[in-house]
């Protein structure tokens, strides 16, 4: 198992842009509304906030407003992944369905109300598309208002 990347405090080494990634990896992350649920499932390896040991967690990721996000979904209940990333924001983003890749990443909590509203509205609109009959519908924006939301930036490799 890969351990989270904890090096590189230089903020200029991180960015929401995917342009520095290989084409096939960039395409796998730049997911479209036509993508099914399976393509949105990744694992993250983060440090456990209590144990300090690497922990692998399965989660959905979303692309919205030109960035990549992790979101707890409707209801906004507390989650281990969110608490772990608050304590240790550097982690490994594992693409595992189709394209496989382990990417050094950093999580930043989204607290700005305007950004939260715009991103959650885009996520909910995407989930309400008729492309994937396996998803829970209808999804209402007001049910997602308290969701845990983290913006993901990826390390630019020299």
PDB file of C-alpha atoms in Angstrom:
ATOM      1  CA  UNK A   1       0.000   0.000   0.000  1.00  0.00           C
ATOM      2  CA  UNK A   2       1.272   3.460  -0.826  1.00  0.00           C
ATOM      3  CA  UNK A   3       1.608   5.893   2.021  1.00  0.00           C
ATOM      4  CA  UNK A   4       0.372   9.461   1.823  1.00  0.00           C
ATOM      5  CA  UNK A   5       2.751  12.008   0.419  1.00  0.00           C
ATOM      6  CA  UNK A   6       3.778  14.244   3.297  1.00  0.00           C
ATOM      7  CA  UNK A   7       6.579  16.121   1.584  1.00  0.00           C
ATOM      8  CA  UNK A   8       6.476  19.416  -0.199  1.00  0.00           C
ATOM      9  CA  UNK A   9       5.188  22.286   1.858  1.00  0.00           C
ATOM     10  CA  UNK A  10       5.726  24.544  -1.177  1.00  0.00           C
ATOM     11  CA  UNK A  11       2.186  25.544  -2.217  1.00  0.00           C
ATOM     12  CA  UNK A  12       3.323  26.315  -5.773  1.00  0.00           C
ATOM     13  CA  UNK A  13       3.942  22.570  -6.234  1.00  0.00           C
ATOM     14  CA  UNK A  14       0.190  21.928  -5.922  1.00  0.00           C
ATOM     15  CA  UNK A  15      -2.679  22.943  -8.186  1.00  0.00           C
ATOM     16  CA  UNK A  16      -6.241  22.179  -9.235  1.00  0.00           C
ATOM     17  CA  UNK A  17      -5.197  22.068 -12.883  1.00  0.00           C
ATOM     18  CA  UNK A  18      -4.712  18.612 -14.340  1.00  0.00           C
ATOM     19  CA  UNK A  19      -2.668  19.825 -17.319  1.00  0.00           C
ATOM     20  CA  UNK A  20       0.577  18.440 -15.905  1.00  0.00           C
ATOM     21  CA  UNK A  21      -0.793  14.884 -15.681  1.00  0.00           C
ATOM     22  CA  UNK A  22      -0.408  12.290 -18.445  1.00  0.00           C
ATOM     23  CA  UNK A  23      -3.298  12.453 -20.919  1.00  0.00           C
ATOM     24  CA  UNK A  24      -4.888   9.102 -19.965  1.00  0.00           C
ATOM     25  CA  UNK A  25      -4.871   9.986 -16.240  1.00  0.00           C
ATOM     26  CA  UNK A  26      -6.203  13.499 -16.876  1.00  0.00           C
ATOM     27  CA  UNK A  27      -9.095  12.044 -18.925  1.00  0.00           C
ATOM     28  CA  UNK A  28      -9.943   9.593 -16.127  1.00  0.00           C
ATOM     29  CA  UNK A  29     -10.235  12.456 -13.628  1.00  0.00           C
ATOM     30  CA  UNK A  30     -11.969  14.918 -15.970  1.00  0.00           C
ATOM     31  CA  UNK A  31     -15.084  12.824 -15.643  1.00  0.00           C
ATOM     32  CA  UNK A  32     -18.165  13.866 -17.580  1.00  0.00           C
ATOM     33  CA  UNK A  33     -21.810  13.798 -16.542  1.00  0.00           C
ATOM     34  CA  UNK A  34     -22.181  10.723 -18.772  1.00  0.00           C
ATOM     35  CA  UNK A  35     -19.862   8.741 -16.479  1.00  0.00           C
ATOM     36  CA  UNK A  36     -21.392   6.069 -14.322  1.00  0.00           C
ATOM     37  CA  UNK A  37     -21.027   5.547 -10.603  1.00  0.00           C
ATOM     38  CA  UNK A  38     -18.197   3.026 -10.967  1.00  0.00           C
ATOM     39  CA  UNK A  39     -15.901   5.564 -12.676  1.00  0.00           C
ATOM     40  CA  UNK A  40     -16.305   7.940  -9.728  1.00  0.00           C
ATOM     41  CA  UNK A  41     -15.052   5.480  -7.098  1.00  0.00           C
ATOM     42  CA  UNK A  42     -11.474   5.888  -5.900  1.00  0.00           C
ATOM     43  CA  UNK A  43      -9.474   4.980  -2.836  1.00  0.00           C
ATOM     44  CA  UNK A  44      -7.580   7.509  -0.804  1.00  0.00           C
ATOM     45  CA  UNK A  45      -4.685   6.653   1.473  1.00  0.00           C
ATOM     46  CA  UNK A  46      -4.458   9.101   4.321  1.00  0.00           C
ATOM     47  CA  UNK A  47      -3.001   8.980   7.804  1.00  0.00           C
ATOM     48  CA  UNK A  48      -5.465   7.955  10.496  1.00  0.00           C
ATOM     49  CA  UNK A  49      -6.001  10.898  12.786  1.00  0.00           C
ATOM     50  CA  UNK A  50      -5.875   8.689  15.897  1.00  0.00           C
ATOM     51  CA  UNK A  51      -3.268   6.102  14.878  1.00  0.00           C
ATOM     52  CA  UNK A  52      -1.041   8.076  12.524  1.00  0.00           C
ATOM     53  CA  UNK A  53      -0.866   4.943  10.346  1.00  0.00           C
ATOM     54  CA  UNK A  54      -1.743   4.855   6.652  1.00  0.00           C
ATOM     55  CA  UNK A  55      -5.400   4.066   6.056  1.00  0.00           C
ATOM     56  CA  UNK A  56      -7.047   3.296   2.714  1.00  0.00           C
ATOM     57  CA  UNK A  57     -10.649   4.501   2.324  1.00  0.00           C
ATOM     58  CA  UNK A  58     -13.033   4.052  -0.635  1.00  0.00           C
ATOM     59  CA  UNK A  59     -14.851   7.224  -1.671  1.00  0.00           C
ATOM     60  CA  UNK A  60     -16.514   9.012  -4.597  1.00  0.00           C
ATOM     61  CA  UNK A  61     -14.862  11.955  -6.302  1.00  0.00           C
ATOM     62  CA  UNK A  62     -16.541  14.646  -8.397  1.00  0.00           C
ATOM     63  CA  UNK A  63     -15.411  17.193 -10.988  1.00  0.00           C
ATOM     64  CA  UNK A  64     -17.141  20.536 -10.670  1.00  0.00           C
ATOM     65  CA  UNK A  65     -16.268  24.144 -11.481  1.00  0.00           C
ATOM     66  CA  UNK A  66     -12.988  23.002 -13.064  1.00  0.00           C
ATOM     67  CA  UNK A  67     -11.671  21.273  -9.935  1.00  0.00           C
ATOM     68  CA  UNK A  68     -11.741  17.855  -8.258  1.00  0.00           C
ATOM     69  CA  UNK A  69     -13.650  17.346  -5.010  1.00  0.00           C
ATOM     70  CA  UNK A  70     -14.374  14.748  -2.373  1.00  0.00           C
ATOM     71  CA  UNK A  71     -17.834  15.106  -0.860  1.00  0.00           C
ATOM     72  CA  UNK A  72     -19.665  13.264   1.916  1.00  0.00           C
ATOM     73  CA  UNK A  73     -22.956  13.401   0.030  1.00  0.00           C
ATOM     74  CA  UNK A  74     -26.433  14.182   1.286  1.00  0.00           C
ATOM     75  CA  UNK A  75     -26.930  14.611   4.999  1.00  0.00           C
ATOM     76  CA  UNK A  76     -23.497  15.914   5.933  1.00  0.00           C
ATOM     77  CA  UNK A  77     -22.763  13.333   8.645  1.00  0.00           C
ATOM     78  CA  UNK A  78     -19.250  13.260  10.080  1.00  0.00           C
ATOM     79  CA  UNK A  79     -16.881  10.980   8.166  1.00  0.00           C
ATOM     80  CA  UNK A  80     -13.524   9.387   8.942  1.00  0.00           C
ATOM     81  CA  UNK A  81     -12.031  10.478   5.613  1.00  0.00           C
ATOM     82  CA  UNK A  82     -12.897  14.121   6.295  1.00  0.00           C
ATOM     83  CA  UNK A  83     -11.472  14.076   9.832  1.00  0.00           C
ATOM     84  CA  UNK A  84      -8.331  12.301   8.615  1.00  0.00           C
ATOM     85  CA  UNK A  85      -7.785  14.836   5.805  1.00  0.00           C
ATOM     86  CA  UNK A  86      -8.336  17.789   8.139  1.00  0.00           C
ATOM     87  CA  UNK A  87      -5.574  16.431  10.375  1.00  0.00           C
ATOM     88  CA  UNK A  88      -3.301  15.321   7.484  1.00  0.00           C
ATOM     89  CA  UNK A  89      -4.215  17.065   4.208  1.00  0.00           C
ATOM     90  CA  UNK A  90      -1.554  15.335   2.072  1.00  0.00           C
ATOM     91  CA  UNK A  91      -2.716  11.954   0.808  1.00  0.00           C
ATOM     92  CA  UNK A  92      -2.607   9.557  -2.131  1.00  0.00           C
ATOM     93  CA  UNK A  93      -5.446   9.640  -4.693  1.00  0.00           C
ATOM     94  CA  UNK A  94      -5.809   6.126  -6.168  1.00  0.00           C
ATOM     95  CA  UNK A  95      -7.615   5.761  -9.490  1.00  0.00           C
ATOM     96  CA  UNK A  96      -8.670   2.115  -9.503  1.00  0.00           C
ATOM     97  CA  UNK A  97     -11.393   1.505 -12.104  1.00  0.00           C
ATOM     98  CA  UNK A  98     -10.173   1.435 -15.681  1.00  0.00           C
ATOM     99  CA  UNK A  99      -7.079   3.640 -15.497  1.00  0.00           C
ATOM    100  CA  UNK A 100      -4.998   2.886 -12.431  1.00  0.00           C
ATOM    101  CA  UNK A 101      -2.739   5.509 -10.900  1.00  0.00           C
ATOM    102  CA  UNK A 102      -1.496   6.639  -7.487  1.00  0.00           C
ATOM    103  CA  UNK A 103      -1.310  10.430  -7.386  1.00  0.00           C
ATOM    104  CA  UNK A 104       0.106  12.622  -4.602  1.00  0.00           C
ATOM    105  CA  UNK A 105      -2.696  15.006  -3.628  1.00  0.00           C
ATOM    106  CA  UNK A 106      -3.680  17.581  -1.033  1.00  0.00           C
ATOM    107  CA  UNK A 107      -7.133  18.281   0.405  1.00  0.00           C
ATOM    108  CA  UNK A 108      -8.404  21.734   1.313  1.00  0.00           C
ATOM    109  CA  UNK A 109     -11.763  22.153   3.088  1.00  0.00           C
ATOM    110  CA  UNK A 110     -14.227  24.278   1.141  1.00  0.00           C
ATOM    111  CA  UNK A 111     -15.667  26.811   3.583  1.00  0.00           C
ATOM    112  CA  UNK A 112     -16.580  29.739   1.312  1.00  0.00           C
ATOM    113  CA  UNK A 113     -20.408  29.681   1.066  1.00  0.00           C
ATOM    114  CA  UNK A 114     -20.455  30.814  -2.597  1.00  0.00           C
ATOM    115  CA  UNK A 115     -17.979  28.131  -3.669  1.00  0.00           C
ATOM    116  CA  UNK A 116     -19.813  25.463  -1.655  1.00  0.00           C
ATOM    117  CA  UNK A 117     -23.147  26.428  -3.223  1.00  0.00           C
ATOM    118  CA  UNK A 118     -21.782  26.442  -6.779  1.00  0.00           C
ATOM    119  CA  UNK A 119     -19.928  23.133  -6.427  1.00  0.00           C
ATOM    120  CA  UNK A 120     -22.750  21.316  -4.648  1.00  0.00           C
ATOM    121  CA  UNK A 121     -25.278  22.596  -7.210  1.00  0.00           C
ATOM    122  CA  UNK A 122     -23.101  21.223 -10.021  1.00  0.00           C
ATOM    123  CA  UNK A 123     -22.644  17.860  -8.265  1.00  0.00           C
ATOM    124  CA  UNK A 124     -26.380  17.488  -7.607  1.00  0.00           C
ATOM    125  CA  UNK A 125     -27.276  18.482 -11.185  1.00  0.00           C
ATOM    126  CA  UNK A 126     -24.811  15.886 -12.465  1.00  0.00           C
ATOM    127  CA  UNK A 127     -26.214  13.161 -10.191  1.00  0.00           C
ATOM    128  CA  UNK A 128     -29.725  13.946 -11.418  1.00  0.00           C
ATOM    129  CA  UNK A 129     -28.801  13.221 -15.046  1.00  0.00           C
ATOM    130  CA  UNK A 130     -30.594  10.164 -16.430  1.00  0.00           C
ATOM    131  CA  UNK A 131     -27.284   8.518 -17.466  1.00  0.00           C
ATOM    132  CA  UNK A 132     -26.931   6.138 -14.531  1.00  0.00           C
ATOM    133  CA  UNK A 133     -30.117   4.459 -13.330  1.00  0.00           C
ATOM    134  CA  UNK A 134     -28.226   2.987 -10.352  1.00  0.00           C
ATOM    135  CA  UNK A 135     -27.871   6.326  -8.577  1.00  0.00           C
ATOM    136  CA  UNK A 136     -30.217   7.593  -5.920  1.00  0.00           C
ATOM    137  CA  UNK A 137     -32.689  10.046  -7.411  1.00  0.00           C
ATOM    138  CA  UNK A 138     -34.082  12.569  -7.156  1.00  0.00           C
ATOM    139  CA  UNK A 139     -31.221  14.340  -5.440  1.00  0.00           C
ATOM    140  CA  UNK A 140     -32.081  17.701  -3.932  1.00  0.00           C
ATOM    141  CA  UNK A 141     -29.552  20.467  -3.346  1.00  0.00           C
ATOM    142  CA  UNK A 142     -30.964  21.311   0.085  1.00  0.00           C
ATOM    143  CA  UNK A 143     -30.153  17.764   1.236  1.00  0.00           C
ATOM    144  CA  UNK A 144     -26.473  18.369   0.403  1.00  0.00           C
ATOM    145  CA  UNK A 145     -26.118  21.767   2.122  1.00  0.00           C
ATOM    146  CA  UNK A 146     -24.217  20.359   5.130  1.00  0.00           C
ATOM    147  CA  UNK A 147     -21.981  18.005   3.132  1.00  0.00           C
ATOM    148  CA  UNK A 148     -18.319  17.724   3.979  1.00  0.00           C
ATOM    149  CA  UNK A 149     -16.524  19.104   0.927  1.00  0.00           C
ATOM    150  CA  UNK A 150     -12.799  19.042   0.130  1.00  0.00           C
ATOM    151  CA  UNK A 151     -11.096  20.522  -2.947  1.00  0.00           C
ATOM    152  CA  UNK A 152      -8.279  18.362  -4.235  1.00  0.00           C
ATOM    153  CA  UNK A 153      -5.049  19.676  -5.695  1.00  0.00           C
ATOM    154  CA  UNK A 154      -2.463  17.473  -7.344  1.00  0.00           C
ATOM    155  CA  UNK A 155       1.308  17.738  -7.097  1.00  0.00           C
ATOM    156  CA  UNK A 156       3.089  19.130 -10.125  1.00  0.00           C
ATOM    157  CA  UNK A 157       6.004  16.849 -10.804  1.00  0.00           C
ATOM    158  CA  UNK A 158       9.247  18.579 -11.830  1.00  0.00           C
TER     159      UNK A 158
END
